[in-house]
Amino acid sequence: RTPPSPVIPTRPSKRQPGTGLLTGWRTIRSLPALGWLVTGLTLSNLATGLLQAASPVIVVKHFGQTTTAVGLVWSAAAGATLLSVTICRFALDRLGMWPVGATCAALASLACLAAAQAPDYRSYLVLIAILMAAEGGMTVVLRTLRSRLIPPEKFGSTLSATVLILLLPFPLAGILTALTPPDALGHVITACAALQALGLFCAFARLRTDPALRT
């Protein structure tokens, strides 16, 4: 048995609801590199979320495939993402964050634009796999950047705010899919893909000379 500690533990201070998210938001705003990357990925998630929500309609009604083919699309995408994450982890050490992130951003933008105009099921499957692999690479860049820039005492709150911001486009993508007629989905996806390309281009053009991504 050990003797009782003479030091009385201090009670944790009560925090108002939302204080952590507010701290995280302020931290993101104070770190331009993180803020630009989160903005670009948020716009990218709108296009990705729209493709995820619209895939059953596109594969079944447009390409005339079964629901099993829909699952095959995302199984291939998952395998490509795992491979991409593994490759990007090694590429970051050799090439740096900006070249890897910019390459993944370009691949994601081109694949999303092409997927909106895919002529058949096979090309659609390949393009979705490339898109999700590129998204996985950008996620590795984001996680690496967060670990380098965010102060340890603010990491939890900033991580929560980052995740919340990145998830916001997905409900909007579901609403867009529900409100869009099946014949017009291609046009909406093309518009979101163009917005994705513009957002990622602006983000990585702004971050090209940022020391945080050049390291």
Short mmCIF file of N, CA and C in Angstrom, two decimals, residues 149-213:
data_model
loop_
_atom_site.label_atom_id
_atom_site.label_comp_id
_atom_site.label_asym_id
_atom_site.label_seq_id
_atom_site.Cartn_x
_atom_site.Cartn_y
_atom_site.Cartn_z
N LEU A 149 2.11 21.82 -37.56
CA LEU A 149 1.77 23.23 -37.32
C LEU A 149 1.00 23.48 -36.04
N ILE A 150 0.09 22.57 -35.69
CA ILE A 150 -0.82 22.86 -34.58
C ILE A 150 -0.09 22.69 -33.24
N PRO A 151 -0.16 23.70 -32.36
CA PRO A 151 0.45 23.56 -31.03
C PRO A 151 -0.19 22.39 -30.27
N PRO A 152 0.61 21.66 -29.48
CA PRO A 152 0.07 20.48 -28.79
C PRO A 152 -1.13 20.80 -27.90
N GLU A 153 -1.13 21.96 -27.24
CA GLU A 153 -2.22 22.28 -26.32
C GLU A 153 -3.52 22.60 -27.06
N LYS A 154 -3.45 22.85 -28.36
CA LYS A 154 -4.64 23.17 -29.14
C LYS A 154 -4.96 22.10 -30.18
N PHE A 155 -4.25 20.99 -30.12
CA PHE A 155 -4.38 20.00 -31.19
C PHE A 155 -5.78 19.38 -31.21
N GLY A 156 -6.30 19.01 -30.05
CA GLY A 156 -7.60 18.34 -29.99
C GLY A 156 -8.72 19.22 -30.53
N SER A 157 -8.77 20.45 -30.07
CA SER A 157 -9.83 21.35 -30.52
C SER A 157 -9.69 21.69 -32.00
N THR A 158 -8.46 21.87 -32.47
CA THR A 158 -8.26 22.19 -33.89
C THR A 158 -8.58 20.99 -34.77
N LEU A 159 -8.24 19.79 -34.31
CA LEU A 159 -8.58 18.59 -35.07
C LEU A 159 -10.09 18.44 -35.19
N SER A 160 -10.81 18.68 -34.09
CA SER A 160 -12.27 18.59 -34.13
C SER A 160 -12.87 19.59 -35.11
N ALA A 161 -12.37 20.82 -35.07
CA ALA A 161 -12.88 21.84 -35.98
C ALA A 161 -12.57 21.49 -37.44
N THR A 162 -11.38 20.95 -37.68
CA THR A 162 -11.00 20.56 -39.04
C THR A 162 -11.91 19.47 -39.57
N VAL A 163 -12.14 18.44 -38.77
CA VAL A 163 -13.00 17.33 -39.19
C VAL A 163 -14.41 17.82 -39.46
N LEU A 164 -14.91 18.68 -38.58
CA LEU A 164 -16.27 19.19 -38.75
C LEU A 164 -16.40 19.99 -40.06
N ILE A 165 -15.43 20.82 -40.36
CA ILE A 165 -15.46 21.62 -41.59
C ILE A 165 -15.42 20.71 -42.82
N LEU A 166 -14.56 19.69 -42.77
CA LEU A 166 -14.42 18.80 -43.93
C LEU A 166 -15.66 17.93 -44.15
N LEU A 167 -16.45 17.70 -43.10
CA LEU A 167 -17.65 16.89 -43.24
C LEU A 167 -18.87 17.68 -43.68
N LEU A 168 -18.83 18.99 -43.57
CA LEU A 168 -19.99 19.82 -43.90
C LEU A 168 -20.49 19.65 -45.35
N PRO A 169 -19.62 19.46 -46.35
CA PRO A 169 -20.14 19.34 -47.72
C PRO A 169 -20.96 18.07 -47.98
N PHE A 170 -20.79 17.03 -47.18
CA PHE A 170 -21.45 15.76 -47.49
C PHE A 170 -22.98 15.83 -47.37
N PRO A 171 -23.54 16.44 -46.32
CA PRO A 171 -25.00 16.60 -46.32
C PRO A 171 -25.50 17.43 -47.49
N LEU A 172 -24.74 18.47 -47.86
CA LEU A 172 -25.13 19.29 -48.99
C LEU A 172 -25.11 18.48 -50.28
N ALA A 173 -24.13 17.59 -50.41
CA ALA A 173 -24.07 16.74 -51.59
C ALA A 173 -25.27 15.81 -51.65
N GLY A 174 -25.70 15.29 -50.51
CA GLY A 174 -26.89 14.45 -50.49
C GLY A 174 -28.14 15.20 -50.88
N ILE A 175 -28.26 16.43 -50.42
CA ILE A 175 -29.42 17.26 -50.77
C ILE A 175 -29.43 17.56 -52.28
N LEU A 176 -28.25 17.89 -52.82
CA LEU A 176 -28.16 18.16 -54.25
C LEU A 176 -28.56 16.94 -55.08
N THR A 177 -28.12 15.78 -54.64
CA THR A 177 -28.47 14.56 -55.36
C THR A 177 -29.96 14.30 -55.31
N ALA A 178 -30.57 14.53 -54.16
CA ALA A 178 -32.01 14.29 -54.02
C ALA A 178 -32.84 15.27 -54.84
N LEU A 179 -32.37 16.50 -55.00
CA LEU A 179 -33.13 17.52 -55.71
C LEU A 179 -32.86 17.54 -57.22
N THR A 180 -31.83 16.84 -57.67
CA THR A 180 -31.44 16.89 -59.08
C THR A 180 -32.05 15.72 -59.85
N PRO A 181 -32.71 15.97 -60.96
CA PRO A 181 -33.21 14.86 -61.80
C PRO A 181 -32.05 14.01 -62.29
N PRO A 182 -32.25 12.70 -62.46
CA PRO A 182 -31.14 11.82 -62.89
C PRO A 182 -30.47 12.28 -64.17
N ASP A 183 -31.24 12.82 -65.12
CA ASP A 183 -30.64 13.23 -66.39
C ASP A 183 -29.74 14.46 -66.24
N ALA A 184 -29.90 15.20 -65.17
CA ALA A 184 -29.11 16.42 -64.98
C ALA A 184 -27.95 16.22 -64.01
N LEU A 185 -27.78 15.01 -63.49
CA LEU A 185 -26.71 14.78 -62.52
C LEU A 185 -25.33 15.04 -63.12
N GLY A 186 -25.14 14.68 -64.38
CA GLY A 186 -23.85 14.89 -65.01
C GLY A 186 -23.46 16.36 -65.03
N HIS A 187 -24.42 17.24 -65.28
CA HIS A 187 -24.14 18.67 -65.32
C HIS A 187 -23.79 19.21 -63.92
N VAL A 188 -24.51 18.73 -62.92
CA VAL A 188 -24.24 19.18 -61.55
C VAL A 188 -22.87 18.69 -61.09
N ILE A 189 -22.55 17.44 -61.42
CA ILE A 189 -21.24 16.90 -61.04
C ILE A 189 -20.13 17.67 -61.75
N THR A 190 -20.34 18.02 -63.02
CA THR A 190 -19.34 18.80 -63.74
C THR A 190 -19.12 20.16 -63.09
N ALA A 191 -20.21 20.80 -62.67
CA ALA A 191 -20.09 22.11 -62.01
C ALA A 191 -19.33 21.99 -60.69
N CYS A 192 -19.65 20.96 -59.90
CA CYS A 192 -18.94 20.76 -58.63
C CYS A 192 -17.48 20.38 -58.87
N ALA A 193 -17.22 19.62 -59.93
CA ALA A 193 -15.84 19.26 -60.26
C ALA A 193 -15.04 20.49 -60.65
N ALA A 194 -15.68 21.41 -61.39
CA ALA A 194 -15.01 22.66 -61.75
C ALA A 194 -14.71 23.50 -60.51
N LEU A 195 -15.66 23.52 -59.57
CA LEU A 195 -15.44 24.24 -58.31
C LEU A 195 -14.32 23.58 -57.51
N GLN A 196 -14.29 22.26 -57.52
CA GLN A 196 -13.21 21.53 -56.85
C GLN A 196 -11.85 21.90 -57.45
N ALA A 197 -11.76 21.88 -58.78
CA ALA A 197 -10.49 22.20 -59.45
C ALA A 197 -10.05 23.63 -59.13
N LEU A 198 -11.00 24.56 -59.14
CA LEU A 198 -10.66 25.95 -58.83
C LEU A 198 -10.19 26.10 -57.39
N GLY A 199 -10.91 25.44 -56.46
CA GLY A 199 -10.53 25.53 -55.05
C GLY A 199 -9.16 24.93 -54.77
N LEU A 200 -8.88 23.76 -55.34
CA LEU A 200 -7.59 23.12 -55.12
C LEU A 200 -6.46 23.89 -55.79
N PHE A 201 -6.74 24.44 -56.99
CA PHE A 201 -5.71 25.24 -57.67
C PHE A 201 -5.35 26.47 -56.85
N CYS A 202 -6.36 27.18 -56.36
CA CYS A 202 -6.10 28.38 -55.56
C CYS A 202 -5.36 28.03 -54.27
N ALA A 203 -5.75 26.92 -53.63
CA ALA A 203 -5.12 26.53 -52.36
C ALA A 203 -3.65 26.21 -52.56
N PHE A 204 -3.33 25.37 -53.54
CA PHE A 204 -1.94 24.96 -53.70
C PHE A 204 -1.10 26.02 -54.39
N ALA A 205 -1.74 26.91 -55.19
CA ALA A 205 -0.99 28.04 -55.72
C ALA A 205 -0.59 28.98 -54.59
N ARG A 206 -1.49 29.15 -53.63
CA ARG A 206 -1.19 30.01 -52.47
C ARG A 206 -0.13 29.37 -51.58
N LEU A 207 -0.11 28.05 -51.53
CA LEU A 207 0.80 27.35 -50.63
C LEU A 207 2.13 26.99 -51.28
N ARG A 208 2.31 27.36 -52.54
CA ARG A 208 3.52 26.96 -53.25
C ARG A 208 4.79 27.46 -52.57
N THR A 209 4.75 28.68 -52.05
CA THR A 209 5.92 29.26 -51.42
C THR A 209 5.86 29.22 -49.90
N ASP A 210 4.85 28.57 -49.36
CA ASP A 210 4.73 28.51 -47.91
C ASP A 210 5.77 27.56 -47.33
N PRO A 211 6.55 28.01 -46.37
CA PRO A 211 7.60 27.15 -45.80
C PRO A 211 7.04 25.86 -45.21
N ALA A 212 5.82 25.88 -44.71
CA ALA A 212 5.26 24.70 -44.07
C ALA A 212 5.12 23.54 -45.05
N LEU A 213 4.77 23.82 -46.31
CA LEU A 213 4.61 22.76 -47.29
C LEU A 213 5.87 22.49 -48.10
#
